[in-house]
Coordinates of N, CA and C in Angstrom, one line a residue:
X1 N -19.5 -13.7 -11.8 CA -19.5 -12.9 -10.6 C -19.4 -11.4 -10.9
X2 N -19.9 -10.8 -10.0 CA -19.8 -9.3 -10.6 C -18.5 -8.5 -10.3
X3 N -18.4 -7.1 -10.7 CA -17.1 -6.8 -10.2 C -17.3 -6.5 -8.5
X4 N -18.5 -5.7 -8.2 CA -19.0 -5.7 -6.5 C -18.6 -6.8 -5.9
X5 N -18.9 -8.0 -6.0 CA -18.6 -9.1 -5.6 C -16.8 -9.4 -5.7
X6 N -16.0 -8.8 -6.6 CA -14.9 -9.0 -6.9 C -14.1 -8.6 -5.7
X7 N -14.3 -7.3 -6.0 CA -13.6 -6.1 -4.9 C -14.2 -6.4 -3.6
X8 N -15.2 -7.3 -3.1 CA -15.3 -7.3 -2.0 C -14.5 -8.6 -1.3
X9 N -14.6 -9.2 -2.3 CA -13.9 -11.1 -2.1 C -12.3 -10.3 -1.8
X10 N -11.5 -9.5 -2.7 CA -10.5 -9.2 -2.8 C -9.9 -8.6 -1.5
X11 N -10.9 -7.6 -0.8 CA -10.1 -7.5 0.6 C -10.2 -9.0 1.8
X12 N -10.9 -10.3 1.1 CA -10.7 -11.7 1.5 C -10.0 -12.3 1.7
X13 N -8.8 -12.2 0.3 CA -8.4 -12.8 -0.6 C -7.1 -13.6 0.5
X14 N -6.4 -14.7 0.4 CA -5.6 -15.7 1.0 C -4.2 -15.3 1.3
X15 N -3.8 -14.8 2.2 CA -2.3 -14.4 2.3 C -1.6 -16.0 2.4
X16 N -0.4 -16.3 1.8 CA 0.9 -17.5 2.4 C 1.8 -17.0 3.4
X17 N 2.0 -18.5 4.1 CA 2.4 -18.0 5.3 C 4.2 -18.3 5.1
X18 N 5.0 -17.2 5.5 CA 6.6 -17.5 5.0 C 7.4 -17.5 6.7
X19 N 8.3 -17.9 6.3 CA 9.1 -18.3 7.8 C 9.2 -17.0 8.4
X20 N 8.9 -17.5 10.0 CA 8.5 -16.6 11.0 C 9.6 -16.1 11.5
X21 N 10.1 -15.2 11.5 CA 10.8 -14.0 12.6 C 10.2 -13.0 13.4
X22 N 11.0 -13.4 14.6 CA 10.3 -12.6 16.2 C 10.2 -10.7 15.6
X23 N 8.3 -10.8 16.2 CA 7.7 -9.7 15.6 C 9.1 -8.4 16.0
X24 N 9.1 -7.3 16.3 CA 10.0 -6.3 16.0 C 9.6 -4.8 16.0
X25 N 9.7 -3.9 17.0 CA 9.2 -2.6 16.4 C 8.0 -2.4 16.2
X26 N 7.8 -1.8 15.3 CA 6.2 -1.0 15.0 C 5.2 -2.9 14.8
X27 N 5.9 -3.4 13.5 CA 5.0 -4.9 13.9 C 4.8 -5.5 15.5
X28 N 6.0 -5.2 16.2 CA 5.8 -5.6 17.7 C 4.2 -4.8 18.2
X29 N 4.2 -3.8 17.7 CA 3.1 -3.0 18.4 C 1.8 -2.7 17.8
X30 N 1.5 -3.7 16.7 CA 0.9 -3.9 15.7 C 0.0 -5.3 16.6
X31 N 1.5 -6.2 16.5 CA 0.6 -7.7 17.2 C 0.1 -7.6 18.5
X32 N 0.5 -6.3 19.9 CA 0.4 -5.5 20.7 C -1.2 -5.5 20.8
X33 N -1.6 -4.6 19.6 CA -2.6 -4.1 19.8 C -3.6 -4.9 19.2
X34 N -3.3 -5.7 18.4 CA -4.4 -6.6 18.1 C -4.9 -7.7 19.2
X35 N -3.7 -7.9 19.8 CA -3.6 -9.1 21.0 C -4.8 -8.3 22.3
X36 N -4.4 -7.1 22.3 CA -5.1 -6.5 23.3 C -6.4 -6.2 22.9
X37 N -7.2 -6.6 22.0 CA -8.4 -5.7 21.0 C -9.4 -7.4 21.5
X38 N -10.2 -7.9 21.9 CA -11.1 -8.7 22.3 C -12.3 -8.5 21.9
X39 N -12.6 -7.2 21.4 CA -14.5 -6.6 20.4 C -13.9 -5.5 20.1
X40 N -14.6 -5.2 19.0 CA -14.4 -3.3 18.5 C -15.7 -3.3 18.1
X41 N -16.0 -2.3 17.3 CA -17.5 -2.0 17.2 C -16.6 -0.5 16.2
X42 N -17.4 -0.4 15.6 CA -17.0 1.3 14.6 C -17.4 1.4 13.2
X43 N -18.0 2.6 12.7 CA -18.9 2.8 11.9 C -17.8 2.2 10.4
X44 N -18.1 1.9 9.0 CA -17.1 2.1 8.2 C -18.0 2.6 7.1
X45 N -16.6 3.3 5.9 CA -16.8 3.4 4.8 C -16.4 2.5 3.8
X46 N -16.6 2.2 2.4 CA -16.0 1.7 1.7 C -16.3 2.3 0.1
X47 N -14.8 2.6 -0.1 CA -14.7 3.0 -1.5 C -14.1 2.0 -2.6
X48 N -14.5 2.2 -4.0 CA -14.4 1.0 -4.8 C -13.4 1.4 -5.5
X49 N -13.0 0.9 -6.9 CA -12.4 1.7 -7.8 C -12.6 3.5 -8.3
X50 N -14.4 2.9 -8.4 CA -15.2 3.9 -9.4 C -14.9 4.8 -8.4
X51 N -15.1 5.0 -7.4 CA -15.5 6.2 -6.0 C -16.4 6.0 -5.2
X52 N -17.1 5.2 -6.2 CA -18.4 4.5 -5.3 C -18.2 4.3 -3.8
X53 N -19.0 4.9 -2.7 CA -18.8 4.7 -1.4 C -19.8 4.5 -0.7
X54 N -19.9 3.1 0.2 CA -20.8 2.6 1.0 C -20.7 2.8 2.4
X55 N -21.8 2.6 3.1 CA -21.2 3.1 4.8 C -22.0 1.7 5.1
X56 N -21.9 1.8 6.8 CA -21.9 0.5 7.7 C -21.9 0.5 9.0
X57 N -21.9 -0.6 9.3 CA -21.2 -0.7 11.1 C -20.4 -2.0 11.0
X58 N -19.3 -2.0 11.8 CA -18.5 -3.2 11.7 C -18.6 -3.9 13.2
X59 N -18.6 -4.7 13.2 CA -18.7 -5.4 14.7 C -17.6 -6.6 14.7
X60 N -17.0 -6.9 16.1 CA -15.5 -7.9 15.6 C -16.4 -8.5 17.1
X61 N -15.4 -9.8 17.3 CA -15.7 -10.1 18.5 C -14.3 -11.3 18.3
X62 N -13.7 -11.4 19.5 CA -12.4 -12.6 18.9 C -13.2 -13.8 19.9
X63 N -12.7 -15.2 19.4 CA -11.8 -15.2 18.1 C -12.5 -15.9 17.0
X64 N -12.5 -15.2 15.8 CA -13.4 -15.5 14.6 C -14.3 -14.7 14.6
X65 N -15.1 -13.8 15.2 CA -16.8 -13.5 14.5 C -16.0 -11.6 14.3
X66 N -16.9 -11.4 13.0 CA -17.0 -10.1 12.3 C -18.5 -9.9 11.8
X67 N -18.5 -9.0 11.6 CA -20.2 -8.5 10.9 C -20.0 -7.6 10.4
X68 N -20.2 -7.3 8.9 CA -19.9 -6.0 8.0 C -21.3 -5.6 8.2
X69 N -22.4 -4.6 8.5 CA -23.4 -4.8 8.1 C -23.6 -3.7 7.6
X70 N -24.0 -3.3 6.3 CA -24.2 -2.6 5.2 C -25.5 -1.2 4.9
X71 N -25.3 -0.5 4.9 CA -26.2 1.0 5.1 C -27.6 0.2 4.1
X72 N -28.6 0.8 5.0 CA -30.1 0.6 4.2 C -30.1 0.3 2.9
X73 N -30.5 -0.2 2.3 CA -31.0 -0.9 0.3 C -29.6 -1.4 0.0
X74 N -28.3 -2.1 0.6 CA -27.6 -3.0 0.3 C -27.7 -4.3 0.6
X75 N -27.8 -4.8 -0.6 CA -28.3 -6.7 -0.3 C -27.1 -7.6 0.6
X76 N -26.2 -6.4 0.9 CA -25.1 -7.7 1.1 C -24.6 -7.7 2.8
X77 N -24.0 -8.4 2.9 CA -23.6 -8.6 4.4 C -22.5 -9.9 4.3
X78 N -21.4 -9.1 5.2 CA -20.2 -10.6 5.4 C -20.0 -10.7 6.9
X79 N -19.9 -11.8 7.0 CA -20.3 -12.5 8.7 C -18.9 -13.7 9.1
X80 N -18.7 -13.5 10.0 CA -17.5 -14.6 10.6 C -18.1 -15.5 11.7
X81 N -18.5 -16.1 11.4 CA -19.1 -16.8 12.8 C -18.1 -17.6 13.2
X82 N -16.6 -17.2 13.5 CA -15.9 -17.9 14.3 C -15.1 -19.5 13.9
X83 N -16.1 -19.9 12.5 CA -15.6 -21.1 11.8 C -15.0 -20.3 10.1
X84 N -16.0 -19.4 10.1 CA -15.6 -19.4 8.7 C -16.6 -18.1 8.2
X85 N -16.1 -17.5 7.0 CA -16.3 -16.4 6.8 C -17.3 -16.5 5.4
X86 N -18.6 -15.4 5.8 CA -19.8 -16.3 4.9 C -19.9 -14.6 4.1
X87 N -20.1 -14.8 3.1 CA -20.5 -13.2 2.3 C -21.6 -13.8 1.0
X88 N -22.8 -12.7 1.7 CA -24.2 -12.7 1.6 C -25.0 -12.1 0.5
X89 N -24.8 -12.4 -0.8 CA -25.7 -11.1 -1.6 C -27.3 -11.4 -1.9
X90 N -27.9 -10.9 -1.1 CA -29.3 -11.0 -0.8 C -30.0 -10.3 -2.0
X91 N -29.7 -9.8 -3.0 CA -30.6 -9.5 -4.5 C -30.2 -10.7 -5.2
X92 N -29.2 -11.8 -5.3 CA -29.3 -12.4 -6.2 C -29.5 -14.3 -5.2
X93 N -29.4 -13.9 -4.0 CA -29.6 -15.5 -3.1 C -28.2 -15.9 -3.2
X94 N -27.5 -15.4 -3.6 CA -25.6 -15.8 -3.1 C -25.5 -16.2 -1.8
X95 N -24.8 -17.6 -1.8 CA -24.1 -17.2 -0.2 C -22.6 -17.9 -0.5
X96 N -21.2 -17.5 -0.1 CA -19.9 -18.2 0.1 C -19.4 -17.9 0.8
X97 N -18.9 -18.9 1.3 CA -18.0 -19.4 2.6 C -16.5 -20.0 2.1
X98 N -16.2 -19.6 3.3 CA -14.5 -20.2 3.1 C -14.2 -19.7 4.8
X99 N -13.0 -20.6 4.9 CA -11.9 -20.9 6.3 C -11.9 -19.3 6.9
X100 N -12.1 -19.0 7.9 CA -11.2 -17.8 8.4 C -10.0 -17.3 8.1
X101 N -9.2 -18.7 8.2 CA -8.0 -18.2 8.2 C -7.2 -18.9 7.2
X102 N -8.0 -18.6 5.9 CA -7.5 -18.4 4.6 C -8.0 -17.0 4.2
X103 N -7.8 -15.7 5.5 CA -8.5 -14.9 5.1 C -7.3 -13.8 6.1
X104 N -6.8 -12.9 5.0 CA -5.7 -12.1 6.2 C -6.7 -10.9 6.6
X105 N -8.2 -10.9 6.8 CA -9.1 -10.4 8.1 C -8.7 -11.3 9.5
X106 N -8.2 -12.6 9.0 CA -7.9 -13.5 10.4 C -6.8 -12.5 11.4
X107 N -5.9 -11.7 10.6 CA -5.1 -11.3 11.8 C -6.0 -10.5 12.3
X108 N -7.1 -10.1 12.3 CA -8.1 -9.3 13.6 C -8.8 -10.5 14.4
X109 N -9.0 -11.1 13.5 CA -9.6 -12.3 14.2 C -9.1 -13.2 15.2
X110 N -8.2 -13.4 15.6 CA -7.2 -14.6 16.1 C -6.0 -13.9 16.6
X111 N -6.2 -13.8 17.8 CA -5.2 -12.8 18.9 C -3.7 -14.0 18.9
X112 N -3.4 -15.3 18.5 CA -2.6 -15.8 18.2 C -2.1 -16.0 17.3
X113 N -1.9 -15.2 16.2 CA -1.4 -15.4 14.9 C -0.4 -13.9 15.0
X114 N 0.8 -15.0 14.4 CA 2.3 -14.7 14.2 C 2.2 -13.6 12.5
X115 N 2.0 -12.3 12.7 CA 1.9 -11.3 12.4 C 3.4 -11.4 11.0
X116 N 4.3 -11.9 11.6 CA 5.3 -12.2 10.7 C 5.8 -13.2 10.0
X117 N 4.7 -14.0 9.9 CA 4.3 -14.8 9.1 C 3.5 -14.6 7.6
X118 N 3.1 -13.4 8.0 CA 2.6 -13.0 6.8 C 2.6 -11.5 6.2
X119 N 3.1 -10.7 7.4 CA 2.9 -9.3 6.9 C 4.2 -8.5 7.1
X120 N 4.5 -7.2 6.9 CA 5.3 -6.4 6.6 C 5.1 -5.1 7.5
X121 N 5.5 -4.1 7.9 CA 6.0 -2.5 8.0 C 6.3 -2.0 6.8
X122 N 5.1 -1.1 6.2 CA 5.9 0.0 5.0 C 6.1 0.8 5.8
X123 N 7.2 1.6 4.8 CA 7.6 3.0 5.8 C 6.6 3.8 5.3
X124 N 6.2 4.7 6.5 CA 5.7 5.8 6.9 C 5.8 6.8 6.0
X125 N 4.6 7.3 5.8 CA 4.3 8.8 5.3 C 4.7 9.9 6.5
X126 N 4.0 9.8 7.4 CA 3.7 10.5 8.1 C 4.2 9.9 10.4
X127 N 4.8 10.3 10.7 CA 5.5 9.5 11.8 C 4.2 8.8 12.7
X128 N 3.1 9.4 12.4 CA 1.9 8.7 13.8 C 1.2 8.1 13.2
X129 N 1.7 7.5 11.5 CA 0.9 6.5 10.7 C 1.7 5.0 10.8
X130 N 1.3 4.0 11.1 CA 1.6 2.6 10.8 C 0.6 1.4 9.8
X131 N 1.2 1.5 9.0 CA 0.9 0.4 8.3 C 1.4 -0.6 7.5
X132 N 0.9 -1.8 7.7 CA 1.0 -3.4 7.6 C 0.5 -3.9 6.4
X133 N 1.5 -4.7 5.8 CA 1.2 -5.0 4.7 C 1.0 -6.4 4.4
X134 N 0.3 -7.3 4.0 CA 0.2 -8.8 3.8 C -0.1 -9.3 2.1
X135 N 0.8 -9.9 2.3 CA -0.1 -10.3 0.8 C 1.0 -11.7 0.5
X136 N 0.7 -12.6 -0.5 CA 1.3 -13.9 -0.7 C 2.4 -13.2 -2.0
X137 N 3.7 -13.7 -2.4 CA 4.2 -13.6 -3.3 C 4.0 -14.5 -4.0
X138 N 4.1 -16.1 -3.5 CA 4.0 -16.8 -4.7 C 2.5 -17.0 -5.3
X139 N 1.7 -16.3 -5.0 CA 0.3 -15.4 -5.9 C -0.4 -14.6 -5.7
X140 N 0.2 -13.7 -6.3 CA -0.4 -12.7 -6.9 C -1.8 -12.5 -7.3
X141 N -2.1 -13.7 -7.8 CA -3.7 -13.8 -7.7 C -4.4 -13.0 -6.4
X142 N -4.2 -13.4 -5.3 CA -4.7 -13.1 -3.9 C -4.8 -12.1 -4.1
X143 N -3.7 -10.9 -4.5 CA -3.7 -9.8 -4.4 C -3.3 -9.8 -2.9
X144 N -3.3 -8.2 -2.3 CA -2.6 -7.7 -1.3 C -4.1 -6.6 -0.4
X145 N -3.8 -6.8 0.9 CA -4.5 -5.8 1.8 C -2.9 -5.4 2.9
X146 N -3.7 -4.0 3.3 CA -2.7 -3.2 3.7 C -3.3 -2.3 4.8
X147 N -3.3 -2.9 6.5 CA -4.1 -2.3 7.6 C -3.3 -0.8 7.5
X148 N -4.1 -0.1 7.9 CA -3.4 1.3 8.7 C -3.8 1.7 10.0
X149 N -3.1 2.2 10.9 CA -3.0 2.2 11.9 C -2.9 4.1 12.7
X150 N -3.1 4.5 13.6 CA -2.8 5.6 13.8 C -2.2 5.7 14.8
X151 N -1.0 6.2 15.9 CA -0.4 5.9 17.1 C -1.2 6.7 17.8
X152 N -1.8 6.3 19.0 CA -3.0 6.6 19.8 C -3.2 6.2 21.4
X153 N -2.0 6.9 22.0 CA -1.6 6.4 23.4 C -2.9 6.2 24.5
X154 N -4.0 6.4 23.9 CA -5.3 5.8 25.1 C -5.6 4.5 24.4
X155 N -5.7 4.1 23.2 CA -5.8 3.1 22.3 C -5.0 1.6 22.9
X156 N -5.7 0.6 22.8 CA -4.8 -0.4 23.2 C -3.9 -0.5 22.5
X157 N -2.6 -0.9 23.4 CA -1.4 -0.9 22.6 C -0.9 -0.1 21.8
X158 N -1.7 1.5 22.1 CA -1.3 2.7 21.7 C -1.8 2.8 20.7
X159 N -2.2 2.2 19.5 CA -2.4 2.3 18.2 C -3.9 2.2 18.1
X160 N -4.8 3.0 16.8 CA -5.7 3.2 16.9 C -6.1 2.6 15.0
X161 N -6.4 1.6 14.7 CA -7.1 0.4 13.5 C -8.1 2.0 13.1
X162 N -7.5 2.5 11.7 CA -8.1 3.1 11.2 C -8.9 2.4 9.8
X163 N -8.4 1.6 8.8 CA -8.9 0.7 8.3 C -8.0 0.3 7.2
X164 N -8.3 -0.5 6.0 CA -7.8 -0.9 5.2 C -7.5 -0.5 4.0
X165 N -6.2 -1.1 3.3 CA -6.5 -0.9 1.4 C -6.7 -2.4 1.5
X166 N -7.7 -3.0 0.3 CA -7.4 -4.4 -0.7 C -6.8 -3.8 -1.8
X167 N -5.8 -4.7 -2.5 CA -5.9 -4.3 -3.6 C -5.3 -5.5 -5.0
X168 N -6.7 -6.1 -5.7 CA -6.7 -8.0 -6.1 C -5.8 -7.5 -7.8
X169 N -5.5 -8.5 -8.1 CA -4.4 -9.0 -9.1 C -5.1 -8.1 -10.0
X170 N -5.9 -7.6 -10.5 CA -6.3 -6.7 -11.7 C -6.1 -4.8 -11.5
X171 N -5.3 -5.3 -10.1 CA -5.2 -3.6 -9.6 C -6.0 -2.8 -9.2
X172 N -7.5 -3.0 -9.0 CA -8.4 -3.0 -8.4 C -8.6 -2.5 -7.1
X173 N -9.0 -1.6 -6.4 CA -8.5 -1.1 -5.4 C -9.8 -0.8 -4.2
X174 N -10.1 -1.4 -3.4 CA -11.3 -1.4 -2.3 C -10.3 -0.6 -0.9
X175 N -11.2 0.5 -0.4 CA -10.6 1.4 0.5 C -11.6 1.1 1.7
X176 N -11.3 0.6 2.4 CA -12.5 0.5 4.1 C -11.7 1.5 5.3
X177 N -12.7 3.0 5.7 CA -12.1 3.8 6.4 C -13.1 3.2 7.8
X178 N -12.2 3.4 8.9 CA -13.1 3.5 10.3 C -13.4 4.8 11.2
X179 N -14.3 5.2 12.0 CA -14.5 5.9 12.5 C -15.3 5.5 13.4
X180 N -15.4 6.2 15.2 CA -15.9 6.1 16.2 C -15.8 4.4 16.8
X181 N -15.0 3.9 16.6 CA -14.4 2.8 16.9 C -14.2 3.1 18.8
X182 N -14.6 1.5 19.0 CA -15.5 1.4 20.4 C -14.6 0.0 20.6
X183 N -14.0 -0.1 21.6 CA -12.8 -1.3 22.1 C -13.3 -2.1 23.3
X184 N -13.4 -4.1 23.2 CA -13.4 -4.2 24.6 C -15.2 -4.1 25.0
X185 N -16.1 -3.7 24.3 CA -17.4 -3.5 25.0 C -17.7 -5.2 24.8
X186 N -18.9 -5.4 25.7 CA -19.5 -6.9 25.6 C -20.2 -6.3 24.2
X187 N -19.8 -7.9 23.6 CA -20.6 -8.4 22.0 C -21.2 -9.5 22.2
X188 N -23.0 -9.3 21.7 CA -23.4 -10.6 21.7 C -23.0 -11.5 20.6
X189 N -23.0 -13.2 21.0 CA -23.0 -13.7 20.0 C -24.0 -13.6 18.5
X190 N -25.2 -13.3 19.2 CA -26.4 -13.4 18.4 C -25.9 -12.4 17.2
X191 N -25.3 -11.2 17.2 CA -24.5 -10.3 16.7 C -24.0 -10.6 14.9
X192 N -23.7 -12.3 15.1 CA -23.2 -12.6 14.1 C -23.7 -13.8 13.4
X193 N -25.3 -13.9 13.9 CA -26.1 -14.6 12.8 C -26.5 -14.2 11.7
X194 N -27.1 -14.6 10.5 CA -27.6 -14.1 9.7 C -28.6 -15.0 9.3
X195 N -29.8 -14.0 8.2 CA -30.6 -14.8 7.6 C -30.4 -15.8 6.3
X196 N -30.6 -16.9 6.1 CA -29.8 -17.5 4.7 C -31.2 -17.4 3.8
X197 N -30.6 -16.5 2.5 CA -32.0 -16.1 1.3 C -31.8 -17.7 0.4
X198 N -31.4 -18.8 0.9 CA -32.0 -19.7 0.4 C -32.6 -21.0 1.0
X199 N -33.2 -20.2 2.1 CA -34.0 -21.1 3.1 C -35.1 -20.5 3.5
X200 N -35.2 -19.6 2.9 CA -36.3 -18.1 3.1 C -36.4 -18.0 4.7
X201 N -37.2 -18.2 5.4 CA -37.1 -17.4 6.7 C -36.0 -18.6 7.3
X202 N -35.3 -19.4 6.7 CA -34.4 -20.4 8.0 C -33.0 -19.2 7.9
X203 N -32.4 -19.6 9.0 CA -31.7 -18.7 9.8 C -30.1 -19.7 10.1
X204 N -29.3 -19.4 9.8 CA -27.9 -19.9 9.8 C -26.9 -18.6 11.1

């Protein structure tokens, strides 16, 4: 597998779920605004280790479907169709799948998942920054992602999903920023089909 393929599995990768205590505070406002978020839509970036940086559009729809879809001459594309999360590399005919929610993208996904079950509050840089932290202890393999948030009183639940760190067991580090993020509009389903490059024109 490549390392492209690495770093992108890595902001995938499987959080464990540890005994639940009633959300709290900034996590209160965290599960808040995810609970209140039903589609987003918003352009993204993604930086790798190297600097390397890709752009996109992201499309969510709850509960389950995402669409990464990747700027002009990128083979790849990762799709949630609601069962399970499929990532696409169309130069070499890859396709893998796995559970949703073996996937801590699930807390965008799934407006009922217990937020403290799996994630954390780091403290703050800056007082109108919030960010959440998930990752498994008993492996480290998974590696760790880490939402950020901006406090954003027109924003549902005040807070405004600026985007993510992954960062997988080799220290590896994948940066997804958002911008012009759109809350709440109708999403079609059709949204979150894709073509499968090993059926040639069949369609999954």
């Amino acid at each position: 597998m490549t390392f492209r393929n690495l770093s992108l599995l890595a902001m995938l990768a499987v959080p464990a779920l540890a005994v639940a205590a009633p959300a709290t505070g900034d996590l209160a406002l965290v599960q808040t605004h995810l609970q209140s978020v039903q589609s987003m839509t918003a352009a993204f970036s993604q930086t790798d280790r190297t600097g390397k940086v890709l752009t996109g559009v992201l499309t969510l729809k709850k509960p389950g479907k995402i669409r990464f879809q990747y700027e002009k001459g990128v083979p790849i594309l990762i799709v949630g169709d609601g069962k399970a999360l499929t990532f696409i590399d169309y130069s070499v005919k890859q396709v893998q799948r796995w559970p949703i929610g073996n996937s801590p993208l699930s807390v965008l996904l799934d407006p009922t998942r217990d937020m403290t079950r799996f994630a954390k509050i780091i403290p703050p840089i800056e007082s109108n920054i919030v960010s959440v932290e998930a990752n498994d202890p008993k492996h480290p393999e998974y590696g760790r992602i880490t939402l950020i948030f901006i406090r954003s009183p027109g924003a549902p639940g005040g807070l405004m999903l600026q985007g993510w760190v992954a960062l997988d067991s080799q220290n590896n580090r994948t940066t997804i920023r958002l911008s012009n993020q759109r809350f709440n509009a109708s999403v079609s389903d059709k949204a979150f089909q894709w073509n499968d490059p090993r059926q040639g024109l069949g369609r999954k």
